[in-house]
Amino acid sequence: MKKRFPILIIVIPLLFGASVAEPQVATDRADLLKQMDARAQRFADVSRQIWEFAEVGYKEVRSSDLLKSELRSAGFQLQEKIAGIPTAFSASWGQGKPVIGILGEFDALPGLSQETVPQQKARVAGAPGHGCGHNLFGSASAFAAVSIKNHLAEKKIPGTIRFYGTPAEEGGGGKIYMARAGAFNDCDVVLTWHPGGANRASVGSNLANISAKFRFYGKAAHAASAPDKGRSALDAVMLMGNAVEFLREHVPQETRIHYIITNGGGAPNTVPDFAEIYCYARHPSMPTLDGIWARIVKCAQAGALATDTRMEMELINSAYNVLPNEALAVMFDRNLRLLGGIHYTPEEQAFAEALSKTFQAEDGLRLGSQERISDIERSVSYASSDVGDVSWIVPTGQFTTATYVPGTAGHSWQSTACSGMSIGQKGMTLAAKVLALTALDLFTDPKQVQAAKADFDKKRAGHEYKSRLPADQKPPLNYRDKSPD
Amino acid sequence: MKKRFPILIIVIPLLFGASVAEPQVATDRADLLKQMDARAQRFADVSRQIWEFAEVGYKEVRSSDLLKSELRSAGFQLQEKIAGIPTAFSASWGQGKPVIGILGEFDALPGLSQETVPQQKARVAGAPGHGCGHNLFGSASAFAAVSIKNHLAEKKIPGTIRFYGTPAEEGGGGKIYMARAGAFNDCDVVLTWHPGGANRASVGSNLANISAKFRFYGKAAHAASAPDKGRSALDAVMLMGNAVEFLREHVPQETRIHYIITNGGGAPNTVPDFAEIYCYARHPSMPTLDGIWARIVKCAQAGALATDTRMEMELINSAYNVLPNEALAVMFDRNLRLLGGIHYTPEEQAFAEALSKTFQAEDGLRLGSQERISDIERSVSYASSDVGDVSWIVPTGQFTTATYVPGTAGHSWQSTACSGMSIGQKGMTLAAKVLALTALDLFTDPKQVQAAKADFDKKRAGHEYKSRLPADQKPPLNYRDKSPD
Amino acid sequence: MKKRFPILIIVIPLLFGASVAEPQVATDRADLLKQMDARAQRFADVSRQIWEFAEVGYKEVRSSDLLKSELRSAGFQLQEKIAGIPTAFSASWGQGKPVIGILGEFDALPGLSQETVPQQKARVAGAPGHGCGHNLFGSASAFAAVSIKNHLAEKKIPGTIRFYGTPAEEGGGGKIYMARAGAFNDCDVVLTWHPGGANRASVGSNLANISAKFRFYGKAAHAASAPDKGRSALDAVMLMGNAVEFLREHVPQETRIHYIITNGGGAPNTVPDFAEIYCYARHPSMPTLDGIWARIVKCAQAGALATDTRMEMELINSAYNVLPNEALAVMFDRNLRLLGGIHYTPEEQAFAEALSKTFQAEDGLRLGSQERISDIERSVSYASSDVGDVSWIVPTGQFTTATYVPGTAGHSWQSTACSGMSIGQKGMTLAAKVLALTALDLFTDPKQVQAAKADFDKKRAGHEYKSRLPADQKPPLNYRDKSPD
Amino acid sequence: MKKRFPILIIVIPLLFGASVAEPQVATDRADLLKQMDARAQRFADVSRQIWEFAEVGYKEVRSSDLLKSELRSAGFQLQEKIAGIPTAFSASWGQGKPVIGILGEFDALPGLSQETVPQQKARVAGAPGHGCGHNLFGSASAFAAVSIKNHLAEKKIPGTIRFYGTPAEEGGGGKIYMARAGAFNDCDVVLTWHPGGANRASVGSNLANISAKFRFYGKAAHAASAPDKGRSALDAVMLMGNAVEFLREHVPQETRIHYIITNGGGAPNTVPDFAEIYCYARHPSMPTLDGIWARIVKCAQAGALATDTRMEMELINSAYNVLPNEALAVMFDRNLRLLGGIHYTPEEQAFAEALSKTFQAEDGLRLGSQERISDIERSVSYASSDVGDVSWIVPTGQFTTATYVPGTAGHSWQSTACSGMSIGQKGMTLAAKVLALTALDLFTDPKQVQAAKADFDKKRAGHEYKSRLPADQKPPLNYRDKSPD
């Protein structure tokens, strides 16, 4: 008997035939792109402003206000404070089917403040910075939304374009709360992208993720004079940890379980009456993860049972793995190839060369590769994202553009620097154009929407999305005030 | 060998005044002792025969038959197969109150076969031997019972004398099953003794003890190709063990918990679907031990809960700590002093000197101390005995005589050697006389019975004996066939 | 950053061009096969005799004698008792290069005795049986060796053919001791096969494996009266086990570590002065496994360190993963296709249908598939074999034939039944022919030997075989007497 | 709150005969006491000022300055900054032998700020308070030192009186650093006392204590994408904790080991490269504790060994158990009985009654008991103190006076309230008088000094004091800034 790692074996459907090469289509595309070139600098400026705001998850007040202002002035109807989150919103234009959504993020990361120079130098020491390029993410998506809206209006093409302002992707799970509130239910297709080091569409996936804090309540006693009177919450944490370690052998090998002890007792003199463990579990499949998670909860219950303590669990986050969409990836790939890669000015080249000397590229990407379109990504990443939940509700397509110097690691001062300057802005403009062209394909060719939906139904294989959030759980609006991430 | 901790602080009541020194009493005693001297050799021979039988717990068929035969021929009425145990019996004579019981044991220990020589030399290699001197124990008690019966009959003293043949003290818990069957319920006082290295009465105690096998049932799977399909019973054992270790800090320091893993899986290639842990817990107080034991059971449940396995517990043994009786100890002490210690012949002295060179006395007893009466024992031993259960039902008195060369460890080839020869038999005769004189005190002076009962009520402080054995548990009649002890 | 499971990405070289299709080659093949048809029944009878002997590892005296007799009478020179193992031998014929080895196994499995009927029925209850078809394995390999020898002699083709009688594959590691003794050092190529449910060549691999017993020595003490005087060997086992569990997160996910506790203490009353854990570790790469194993040994040392006990490790087994050989697989595949699959008689078909109803095929093989040649196996099995060590010394090719009804699990009564009858013997004859034809290719076309060596050098990538056995370790000739497997 | 176990069985020597009752002695005592009555209010005011300063360990700058000022103006010679500690000092007067030392403490406890009212009410919320009465402790001792100095000067009695200002008793171990610096080496006798709920001399002891932070250094890695690249410092902490739990069974039952996890990793996403455990161990005997501590260190080393991490230990504290002195206790007891207990005014009585209603006395002391002198304390407390080290260098006597309403727990708002008002000050004055009278006994009767030394030598039984502090360890002057205690 043998066991193999489940890689994705996918046959690329040849959806595109003669129709998409017709003259009318080509003309429409040219009009759309010309219109976008005229608007590019404005959104580059927007992205720079958000980069300077550098607001962390759920605190992106000025960032979201700026995007809302752009969209409102372009004629979009806004729905604000979705799911009770001050910075979550959608902006819609048009009516009827299809409803095409575009996701935008705009939260920064703690501690990554950086100037746009090729050496580590904070703008404000210790302050947040856009190390994941979400300033570009939100701006490109709004840029695409405004552009396609103008095109639909001009060409009188029916349908609805909608921008989603989705806060706190970095650990706060904004989209998951928006999903629970039904924000994506009437969409036909969702398009999204992410800043990166290469230009490529993706049918890759990632890991479903559930995390929680397990809190144990015991009974304090003097540790020297009356340890038998105490019931140690730390003992419960230790035993839960031990139990989780024993669990590792008996879950699928792709599973990841990791934990830290966030409270290990107050003073050695006293039997701890409180202790806390913060645990993540991940797996490429949410239903499998559900089963694993249930066993982790039993480990926590066992810790309490064996130590005569009480356990409470607070769910912190829960994200589905991304359900990839073959049809949308093929569309993104085609439009990427239509538009071509990114070319640096001599100044940008000099910056890129200087920056390249500060890191060793782990993904094998070399300087220059930004000029090409890479093959469609097909692997499973060991990361997690709240895009995952959206992708199980609506067919969702994903791609990256080279907003960073190739080889740059995410969440680094280098990616922060690129995100605030022309290199990042070029990648952002390419992303906006790919989003707009692909939306245009979907608005004008119902078969493309059908293909996306067909692949969605095939891949989810009957699984119905169900939010893992408890009904009464509120968004952790202040999660950046204290929690580690 | 015993380790003891001194906790009992007791004022010895002065029960004995002028009455016991009256001429009639002295005469009666002299008559009784004279009668016993005539019978001593017969019971020395009985003890030697049982020493040669050397039958282990619940298999003492010939040993118990020999004692029954002696008692039956002396006119006692036998009740056999008490509690469904073939070798458990009682033998009664007389009628009415008081009912005075005398306990007798007769089981041997595995692997201790030994000749009556002062060097290690097995009679039958690997065979059992009387390393705890129970051949003397049962014989002395029967000797006393027969003697007091003759005295009561002759002097027409009312009351009932009863000998209890109690099997399998060494790990089998015969008295506990007899107690559950109600065998001691109508007794007023129980007298007992034990072979040892000194002549002394005891108000010491020992540890209450509960033991069980915890069995875990999981699901087998190939450990290399499908470990995630398996549920490991060994993991459950490991986690239960871990939990018990964490428990140690939070129980009173006098507690003892010890376990072994009696089944740790069948083959490394296979996720174990069965594993077993065998655990003892002890504490000087049974009610406290009950609470500790409940927490150990929770540790076992936690092991199963965390590993998705099933747990079953089989209680193996349960013994109360001994409830000491001050009044009876004082009576024993007085009679010991009346009779005096043990004096060796030159041959015995030579044997004793040779034997003494083979060990280092841990209890500080030196050769020669057998000639004296030691002070009343007041410490708590870290051993357990099924006499404990009896002592919570009836006021029970205990003492030892020097049946071994002083300093000899119990359960040794040295103690086995002494138990089969004149040194042991001298101690046995002393014990029989102390038992008989004390029974005589009780039959003739109701105040003595009242004093024993008063101290019993004071010490148990309202605690009512309740057998810890499950209602459906049968005596482990074959426990010596396989179980470690 | 992403991590992917390392699958084998291989380009099949097109080694075979016009040369192998030349008329002379075809004629030679026909001669060889004709000769083999005449000898097939004799070796079917040999296989049946070994099936009836059913001798377990290192005890295969009659089985090896029978094969030696066949080879000696065919003119082979025998080297016996290789590596001090009574049943390990080689039989050579010819001289000079190339030296082509063929492996033969012949050990049975405990408890699998079975009649050749389609329901579970032991020939001798509890006796061993050929559940892994090694009776066919050894016989087919000897059959091929004798046949190619006759062909070489007749055609005056230079080179040396050598049969290896390799005992105790099932857990005893015979080839590993033979390898340490240098038995394979002068070979140019080794050919081997294995009974199975399909006809296919293999470039698959399996897991390198190291196993050992870790023994801990502490200090006994009475667990109730002097636990502080004891040093628990069981504690050391528990802590080593715990440490191994914590290790799981920090080794590559393809690693397998599994253990049982083979001695968990003698009696609850006594602090255990001895305890033992039996641990396996596996990984697709031996150098990686070496690093993991070193950390497991540290876990054992840590167990001893923390508990004041002493640790001794006895290595039980150590097998390299199989180093697959692309060139040899292609040759096997070609010869398999030349010969075609296996066709059942009506009686065999009826047997196969009846047998199929007794199991559910896990590998997806259906009845009828034995008539075809399956695609080359390219996956990694989570099993281990002592062929692994040979494959890192000499280029080694592997294939299976359908000796079992397709879908039959190995190590089952079903596979035992097939191995003793015509279904198994047909697969065996096909295997012998594939071995012989492939040996002929190698003897007559030096480029084929070169191709095998080139792929060997490429795949081992500089790694030099080094036996993991300690220099003083003797073969565990009596490992079947007691050890679990 | 203290839990004690009775192990010391001591015969009180009758040291005092006719001599101490001589008229001259009585007169001298009267003079001394009269002088002290005149000075009592001044030192009550000093104690109130220190109570208001409420400075925590090693930060007692104003408190120590105030005491220095009193002593300097009384003519004492000051030695400041002993052992490099800003607030550690001694103040000496006189010359030659004997040298009699009196200890004074003055550090407050975090979070115990309280008004002198019988309900919980902070003076400054969250600020420190004198919950252990050290404001009284230092003031009474200085009061006694000044008084005896005046008496010696007036009566021309030879010898040296020395006050020790010893900071940071509450977890900082000031005296241990002073001891290492040799500050107590030339003393003949040291006298000390402590605020409490009863008036009694002590031959009790407490627990030797060693504590340290064990820091583990591993290697960070992304916990989902590369856990095999990480080496978890938290794993090391978990394994050390587990090992310590297994150790508990195999140390003497009076041992106490307790730990908390002060750093359990930074973020679940990352394999922790740092983690820390803070561990205490205690036992009534320092040499025994040394052996236990060595085994705890091995547990830590085992944690590092098994996880491929590095361990560093920082010793935090180390205190000897108190070596009690029988002769000095008898002197204290006699002088306490000479002076009598404490009598409340109606206002104090009303306060005491109100306060008594806010707690349940665990030590059985009832209101009114402050009027009596209790029997000499003979038990072992499960606390630790840096007086322990002093007591192994110099014969050291200890007693308490009722500075708190009887039954009040230490380290409570209630004890803080009492320490700032007349109830505490009355106890303080009694303490000062007992210290002064006892010093007078020692200065005037060399046999008393000899008796103290004789008992010291007998009790330490050859053990030579050796500081457990590493040679290079500096006092943790900022330990209150962050560390839990």
GROMACS .gro file of N, CA, C and O in nm, chain A residues 2 74 100 138 149 159 172 178 188 197 212 224 235 248 253 334 343 345 349 368 374 404 415 446 468 478:
model
  104
    2LYS      N    1   0.048   0.220  -0.076
    2LYS     CA    2   0.130   0.340  -0.088
    2LYS      C    3   0.046   0.464  -0.064
    2LYS      O    4  -0.072   0.466  -0.091
   74ALA      N    5  -1.686   5.854  -0.849
   74ALA     CA    6  -1.701   5.790  -0.980
   74ALA      C    7  -1.843   5.740  -1.003
   74ALA      O    8  -1.873   5.683  -1.108
  100ILE      N    9  -2.005   4.121  -1.089
  100ILE     CA   10  -1.862   4.089  -1.082
  100ILE      C   11  -1.799   4.168  -0.968
  100ILE      O   12  -1.804   4.292  -0.968
  138GLY      N   13  -0.549   4.747  -0.275
  138GLY     CA   14  -0.675   4.820  -0.273
  138GLY      C   15  -0.684   4.921  -0.386
  138GLY      O   16  -0.789   4.938  -0.450
  149LYS      N   17  -1.630   5.043  -1.486
  149LYS     CA   18  -1.758   5.113  -1.473
  149LYS      C   19  -1.773   5.215  -1.589
  149LYS      O   20  -1.877   5.220  -1.657
  159GLY      N   21  -2.499   4.477  -1.648
  159GLY     CA   22  -2.433   4.405  -1.540
  159GLY      C   23  -2.391   4.500  -1.429
  159GLY      O   24  -2.405   4.622  -1.440
  172GLY      N   25  -0.676   3.943   1.089
  172GLY     CA   26  -0.803   3.988   1.145
  172GLY      C   27  -0.924   3.922   1.080
  172GLY      O   28  -1.033   3.920   1.136
  178MET      N   29  -1.733   3.947   0.673
  178MET     CA   30  -1.817   3.996   0.564
  178MET      C   31  -1.890   3.879   0.497
  178MET      O   32  -2.008   3.891   0.461
  188ASP      N   33  -2.151   3.681  -0.901
  188ASP     CA   34  -2.133   3.569  -0.994
  188ASP      C   35  -1.988   3.526  -0.998
  188ASP      O   36  -1.959   3.407  -1.008
  197GLY      N   37   0.627   3.897  -0.665
  197GLY     CA   38   0.754   3.911  -0.737
  197GLY      C   39   0.748   3.861  -0.879
  197GLY      O   40   0.849   3.865  -0.950
  212ALA      N   41  -0.738   2.936   1.788
  212ALA     CA   42  -0.815   2.971   1.907
  212ALA      C   43  -0.721   2.986   2.025
  212ALA      O   44  -0.609   2.935   2.025
  224ALA      N   45   0.440   2.637   4.797
  224ALA     CA   46   0.526   2.565   4.891
  224ALA      C   47   0.446   2.509   5.008
  224ALA      O   48   0.468   2.396   5.050
  235ASP      N   49  -0.059   2.328   3.456
  235ASP     CA   50  -0.057   2.183   3.432
  235ASP      C   51  -0.150   2.148   3.316
  235ASP      O   52  -0.117   2.063   3.232
  248ARG      N   53   0.008   1.448   1.668
  248ARG     CA   54   0.075   1.474   1.539
  248ARG      C   55   0.092   1.348   1.455
  248ARG      O   56   0.082   1.351   1.333
  253GLN      N   57  -0.019   1.392   0.709
  253GLN     CA   58   0.111   1.457   0.725
  253GLN      C   59   0.112   1.601   0.676
  253GLN      O   60   0.199   1.678   0.714
  334ARG      N   61  -0.417   3.471  -1.997
  334ARG     CA   62  -0.427   3.525  -2.133
  334ARG      C   63  -0.412   3.677  -2.132
  334ARG      O   64  -0.337   3.734  -2.213
  343HIS      N   65   0.874   4.673  -1.724
  343HIS     CA   66   1.009   4.717  -1.765
  343HIS      C   67   1.052   4.835  -1.679
  343HIS      O   68   0.977   4.930  -1.660
  345THR      N   69   1.285   5.157  -1.556
  345THR     CA   70   1.369   5.269  -1.602
  345THR      C   71   1.511   5.244  -1.549
  345THR      O   72   1.531   5.159  -1.461
  349GLN      N   73   1.601   5.025  -1.232
  349GLN     CA   74   1.695   4.913  -1.246
  349GLN      C   75   1.806   4.922  -1.140
  349GLN      O   76   1.843   4.824  -1.078
  368GLY      N   77   1.493   4.063  -1.360
  368GLY     CA   78   1.469   4.049  -1.503
  368GLY      C   79   1.346   3.967  -1.531
  368GLY      O   80   1.278   3.987  -1.632
  374SER      N   81   0.498   3.449  -1.601
  374SER     CA   82   0.534   3.313  -1.556
  374SER      C   83   0.419   3.217  -1.580
  374SER      O   84   0.303   3.258  -1.597
  404TYR      N   85   0.709   4.383  -0.656
  404TYR     CA   86   0.836   4.385  -0.585
  404TYR      C   87   0.948   4.346  -0.682
  404TYR      O   88   0.923   4.277  -0.780
  415SER      N   89   0.998   4.469   0.066
  415SER     CA   90   0.867   4.475  -0.001
  415SER      C   91   0.796   4.604   0.036
  415SER      O   92   0.722   4.661  -0.046
  446PRO      N   93  -2.100   3.558  -2.166
  446PRO     CA   94  -2.161   3.478  -2.058
  446PRO      C   95  -2.098   3.339  -2.046
  446PRO      O   96  -2.101   3.279  -1.938
  468ARG      N   97  -1.715   2.904   0.987
  468ARG     CA   98  -1.674   2.836   1.111
  468ARG      C   99  -1.685   2.930   1.231
  468ARG      O  100  -1.655   2.889   1.344
  478ASN      N  101  -0.999   4.512   1.782
  478ASN     CA  102  -0.878   4.563   1.849
  478ASN      C  103  -0.767   4.459   1.855
  478ASN      O  104  -0.679   4.465   1.940
   0.00000   0.00000   0.00000
